Amino acid sequence: MNVIITGASKGIGKAIAEIFASNGYNLFLCSRGEVSLYKVMEELQTRFPAITIKAKPADMSKKEEVIAFANWCLSFAVPDVVVNNAGIFHPGNVLDEPEGSLENHIETNLYSAYHLTRLLSPKMIERKLGHLFNICSIAALKAYKNGGAYSISKFAMNGFSMNLREEMKSHGIKVTTVHPGAVLTDSWDGFDNTSKRIMEATDIAKMVYAATLLSPQACVEEIVIRPQLGDL
Ligand SMILES: NC(=O)c1ccc[n+]([C@@H]2O[C@H](COP(=O)([O-])OP(=O)(O)OC[C@H]3O[C@@H](n4cnc5c(N)ncnc54)[C@H](OP(=O)(O)O)[C@@H]3O)[C@@H](O)[C@H]2O)c1
C-alpha cells in the first residue's frame, strides 16, 4: 500500500506519515525545506526498515512543482491514499493583513491540493480504488476574528473537498475532509501547552488512519476534532 503526504516534514503531516509507516505503508513525502524532509525520511526508515520511503522537496504553492511531484510519485506507484496536508497559517484580518496574504494562502492551502488531486485521480479512478484526505480546519466551518486569508482559504478548501466527494462517489474513491481545531505544531510556536489545552498531532493522525480501515462501501466524509475544552 502506498500513501502520498504533502507537508510531511513536521507537525500533522509528519504524524500522519508515522502512523501509516507503522502500519506498513510505503511513503511518498514532500515539503519545501529539504533538510527537515530528508531527516524525517531517514528517521522513519530507521524505525520502519521494511517499507519504502521516498521524499522530494517541492513547493506545492507552485503549479509546476506540483506537476513534477505528482509525476515523480506516479513513476513509483499509484497511491492508495493521498493526504493533502501542506498548509500555511498567518493570522490576520481582511482589512489589514499584508498585501498578497490571500494569494499566498490560496496558492498553498487550496491550489496545491486541487492540482495534485487532478493529476493523481485519473490513475486512481482506473483502479476504482483510493482514499483522498483534505486537511482543512475548524476555520473552514466558522468565521472568527483574526481568521482573514487563512480562514478564507480553508473555506475554499472545504468547498473543493465537498465537491470532490460528490464527483468521486461513482469512481470508488473515498474523500474525507478533516477539520482539526488547535493542534500543537510549529503553527503554535511559543504556546505554553503545559495544561494540555490544545491537541497533539497524533490525535489527528489516528483519526485519519482509522478512516482508512472501513469497508469499501463506507466513507467517512468529515472528521471534526476539537480540544476537549473547545476552541481557543
Ligand atoms: N496546527 C493546527 O492547529 C492546525 C489546525 C487546523 C488545521 N491545520 C492544518 O493542518 C495542516 C498542517 O499544519 P501543521 O500545524 O502541521 O503545520 P506545520 O507544523 O507548520 O507544518 C506544515 C508542513 O507543510 C509544509 N509546507 C508548508 N508550505 C508548503 C508548500 N508551499 N509546499 C510544500 N510543503 C509546504 C511544511 O514544510 P516546509 O515549511 O519546509 O515547506 C511542513 O512540512 C495545514 O494544512 C494546517 O492548515 C493545522
Coordinates of N, CA, C and O and ligand atoms in Angstrom, one line a residue, residues 7-13 30-33 36 58-61 85-88 108 135-137 150 154 180-183 185-188, ligand 1:
G7 N 3.6 18.2 2.8 CA 3.9 18.9 4.1 C 4.2 17.9 5.2 O 3.6 18.0 6.3
A8 N 5.1 16.9 4.9 CA 5.3 15.8 5.9 C 6.5 16.0 6.7 O 6.9 15.1 7.4
S9 N 7.2 17.1 6.6 CA 8.4 17.3 7.4 C 8.2 17.6 8.9 O 9.2 17.6 9.6
K10 N 7.0 18.0 9.2 CA 6.8 18.3 10.7 C 5.3 18.3 10.9 O 4.5 18.0 10.0
G11 N 4.9 18.5 12.2 CA 3.5 18.7 12.6 C 2.6 17.5 12.2 O 2.9 16.4 12.3
I12 N 1.4 17.9 11.8 CA 0.4 16.9 11.5 C 0.8 16.0 10.3 O 0.6 14.8 10.4
G13 N 1.4 16.5 9.3 CA 1.9 15.7 8.2 C 2.9 14.6 8.6 O 2.8 13.5 8.2
C30 N 6.6 15.1 0.7 CA 7.2 16.4 0.2 C 7.1 17.5 1.3 O 6.2 17.4 2.2
S31 N 7.9 18.5 1.1 CA 7.8 19.8 1.8 C 8.8 20.7 1.1 O 9.5 20.2 0.2
R32 N 8.8 21.9 1.4 CA 9.7 22.8 0.7 C 11.1 22.6 1.2 O 12.1 22.4 0.4
G33 N 11.3 22.6 2.5 CA 12.6 22.5 3.1 C 13.2 21.1 3.0 O 12.5 20.2 3.5
S36 N 14.8 19.2 6.6 CA 13.9 18.6 7.6 C 13.2 17.4 7.0 O 12.9 16.4 7.6
A58 N 9.5 20.0 -2.7 CA 8.6 20.6 -3.6 C 7.8 21.8 -3.0 O 7.4 21.6 -1.8
D59 N 7.7 22.9 -3.7 CA 6.9 24.0 -3.2 C 5.5 23.8 -3.8 O 5.3 24.1 -5.0
M60 N 4.6 23.3 -3.0 CA 3.3 22.9 -3.6 C 2.4 24.1 -3.9 O 1.3 24.0 -4.4
S61 N 2.9 25.3 -3.6 CA 2.1 26.5 -4.0 C 2.4 26.9 -5.5 O 1.8 27.7 -6.0
N85 N -2.1 17.9 2.9 CA -1.9 18.4 4.2 C -1.1 19.7 4.2 O -1.3 20.6 5.1
A86 N -0.2 19.9 3.2 CA 0.6 21.1 3.2 C -0.2 22.4 3.4 O -1.2 22.6 2.7
G87 N 0.2 23.2 4.3 CA -0.5 24.4 4.5 C 0.3 25.5 5.3 O 1.2 25.1 6.0
I88 N -0.1 26.7 5.2 CA 0.5 27.8 6.0 C -0.7 28.5 6.8 O -1.8 28.4 6.4
T108 N -1.1 28.0 -1.5 CA -0.5 26.9 -0.7 C -1.6 26.0 -0.1 O -1.5 24.8 -0.2
I135 N -6.8 18.1 4.4 CA -6.7 18.6 5.8 C -7.2 20.1 5.7 O -6.5 21.0 5.2
C136 N -8.3 20.3 6.3 CA -9.0 21.6 6.3 C -8.8 22.3 7.6 O -7.6 22.3 8.1
S137 N -9.8 22.7 8.3 CA -9.6 23.3 9.6 C -11.0 23.7 10.2 O -12.0 23.9 9.4
Y150 N -6.3 33.1 5.9 CA -6.2 31.7 6.3 C -7.6 31.1 6.3 O -7.9 30.0 5.7
K154 N -9.3 28.2 3.8 CA -9.8 26.9 4.3 C -11.3 26.7 4.0 O -11.8 25.6 3.8
P180 N -9.4 19.9 11.9 CA -8.9 20.0 13.2 C -9.1 21.4 13.8 O -9.0 22.4 13.2
G181 N -9.3 21.4 15.2 CA -9.1 22.6 15.9 C -7.6 22.7 16.2 O -6.8 22.2 15.5
A182 N -7.3 23.5 17.3 CA -5.9 23.8 17.6 C -5.1 22.5 17.9 O -5.5 21.7 18.8
V183 N -4.0 22.3 17.2 CA -3.1 21.2 17.3 C -1.7 21.8 17.6 O -1.2 22.7 16.9
T185 N 1.7 22.3 17.0 CA 2.7 22.2 16.0 C 3.4 23.5 15.9 O 3.2 24.4 16.7
D186 N 4.3 23.6 15.0 CA 5.1 24.9 14.8 C 4.1 26.1 14.6 O 4.5 27.2 14.8
S187 N 2.9 25.8 14.1 CA 1.9 26.9 13.9 C 1.6 27.6 15.2 O 1.1 28.7 15.2
W188 N 1.8 26.8 16.3 CA 1.5 27.4 17.6 C 2.8 27.6 18.4 O 2.8 27.5 19.6
Ligands
LIG1 N1 -1.8 23.2 13.9 C1 -3.1 23.5 13.9 O1 -3.6 24.0 14.9 C2 -4.0 23.3 12.7 C3 -5.4 23.4 12.9 C4 -6.2 23.2 11.8 C5 -5.7 22.8 10.6 N2 -4.3 22.7 10.4 C6 -3.8 22.4 9.1 O2 -3.1 21.2 9.1 C7 -2.0 21.3 8.1 C8 -0.7 21.0 8.8 O3 -0.5 22.1 9.7 P1 0.6 22.0 10.8 O4 0.1 22.7 12.0 O5 1.1 20.6 11.0 O6 1.7 22.9 10.2 P2 3.3 22.9 10.3 O7 3.8 22.3 11.5 O8 3.7 24.3 10.0 O9 3.8 22.0 9.1 C9 3.4 22.4 7.8 C10 4.0 21.4 6.8 O10 3.7 21.8 5.5 C11 4.9 22.1 4.7 N3 4.6 23.2 3.8 C12 4.3 24.5 4.0 N4 4.1 25.2 2.9 C13 4.4 24.3 1.9 C14 4.5 24.4 0.5 N5 4.2 25.5 -0.2 N6 4.8 23.3 -0.2 C15 5.1 22.1 0.4 N7 5.0 22.0 1.7 C16 4.7 23.0 2.5 C17 5.9 22.5 5.8 O11 7.3 22.3 5.4 P3 8.1 23.5 4.7 O12 7.9 24.7 5.5 O13 9.5 23.0 4.7 O14 7.6 23.6 3.3 C18 5.5 21.4 6.9 O15 6.0 20.2 6.5 C19 -2.2 22.6 7.4 O16 -3.0 22.5 6.3 C20 -2.9 23.4 8.5 O17 -3.7 24.5 7.9 C21 -3.5 22.9 11.5

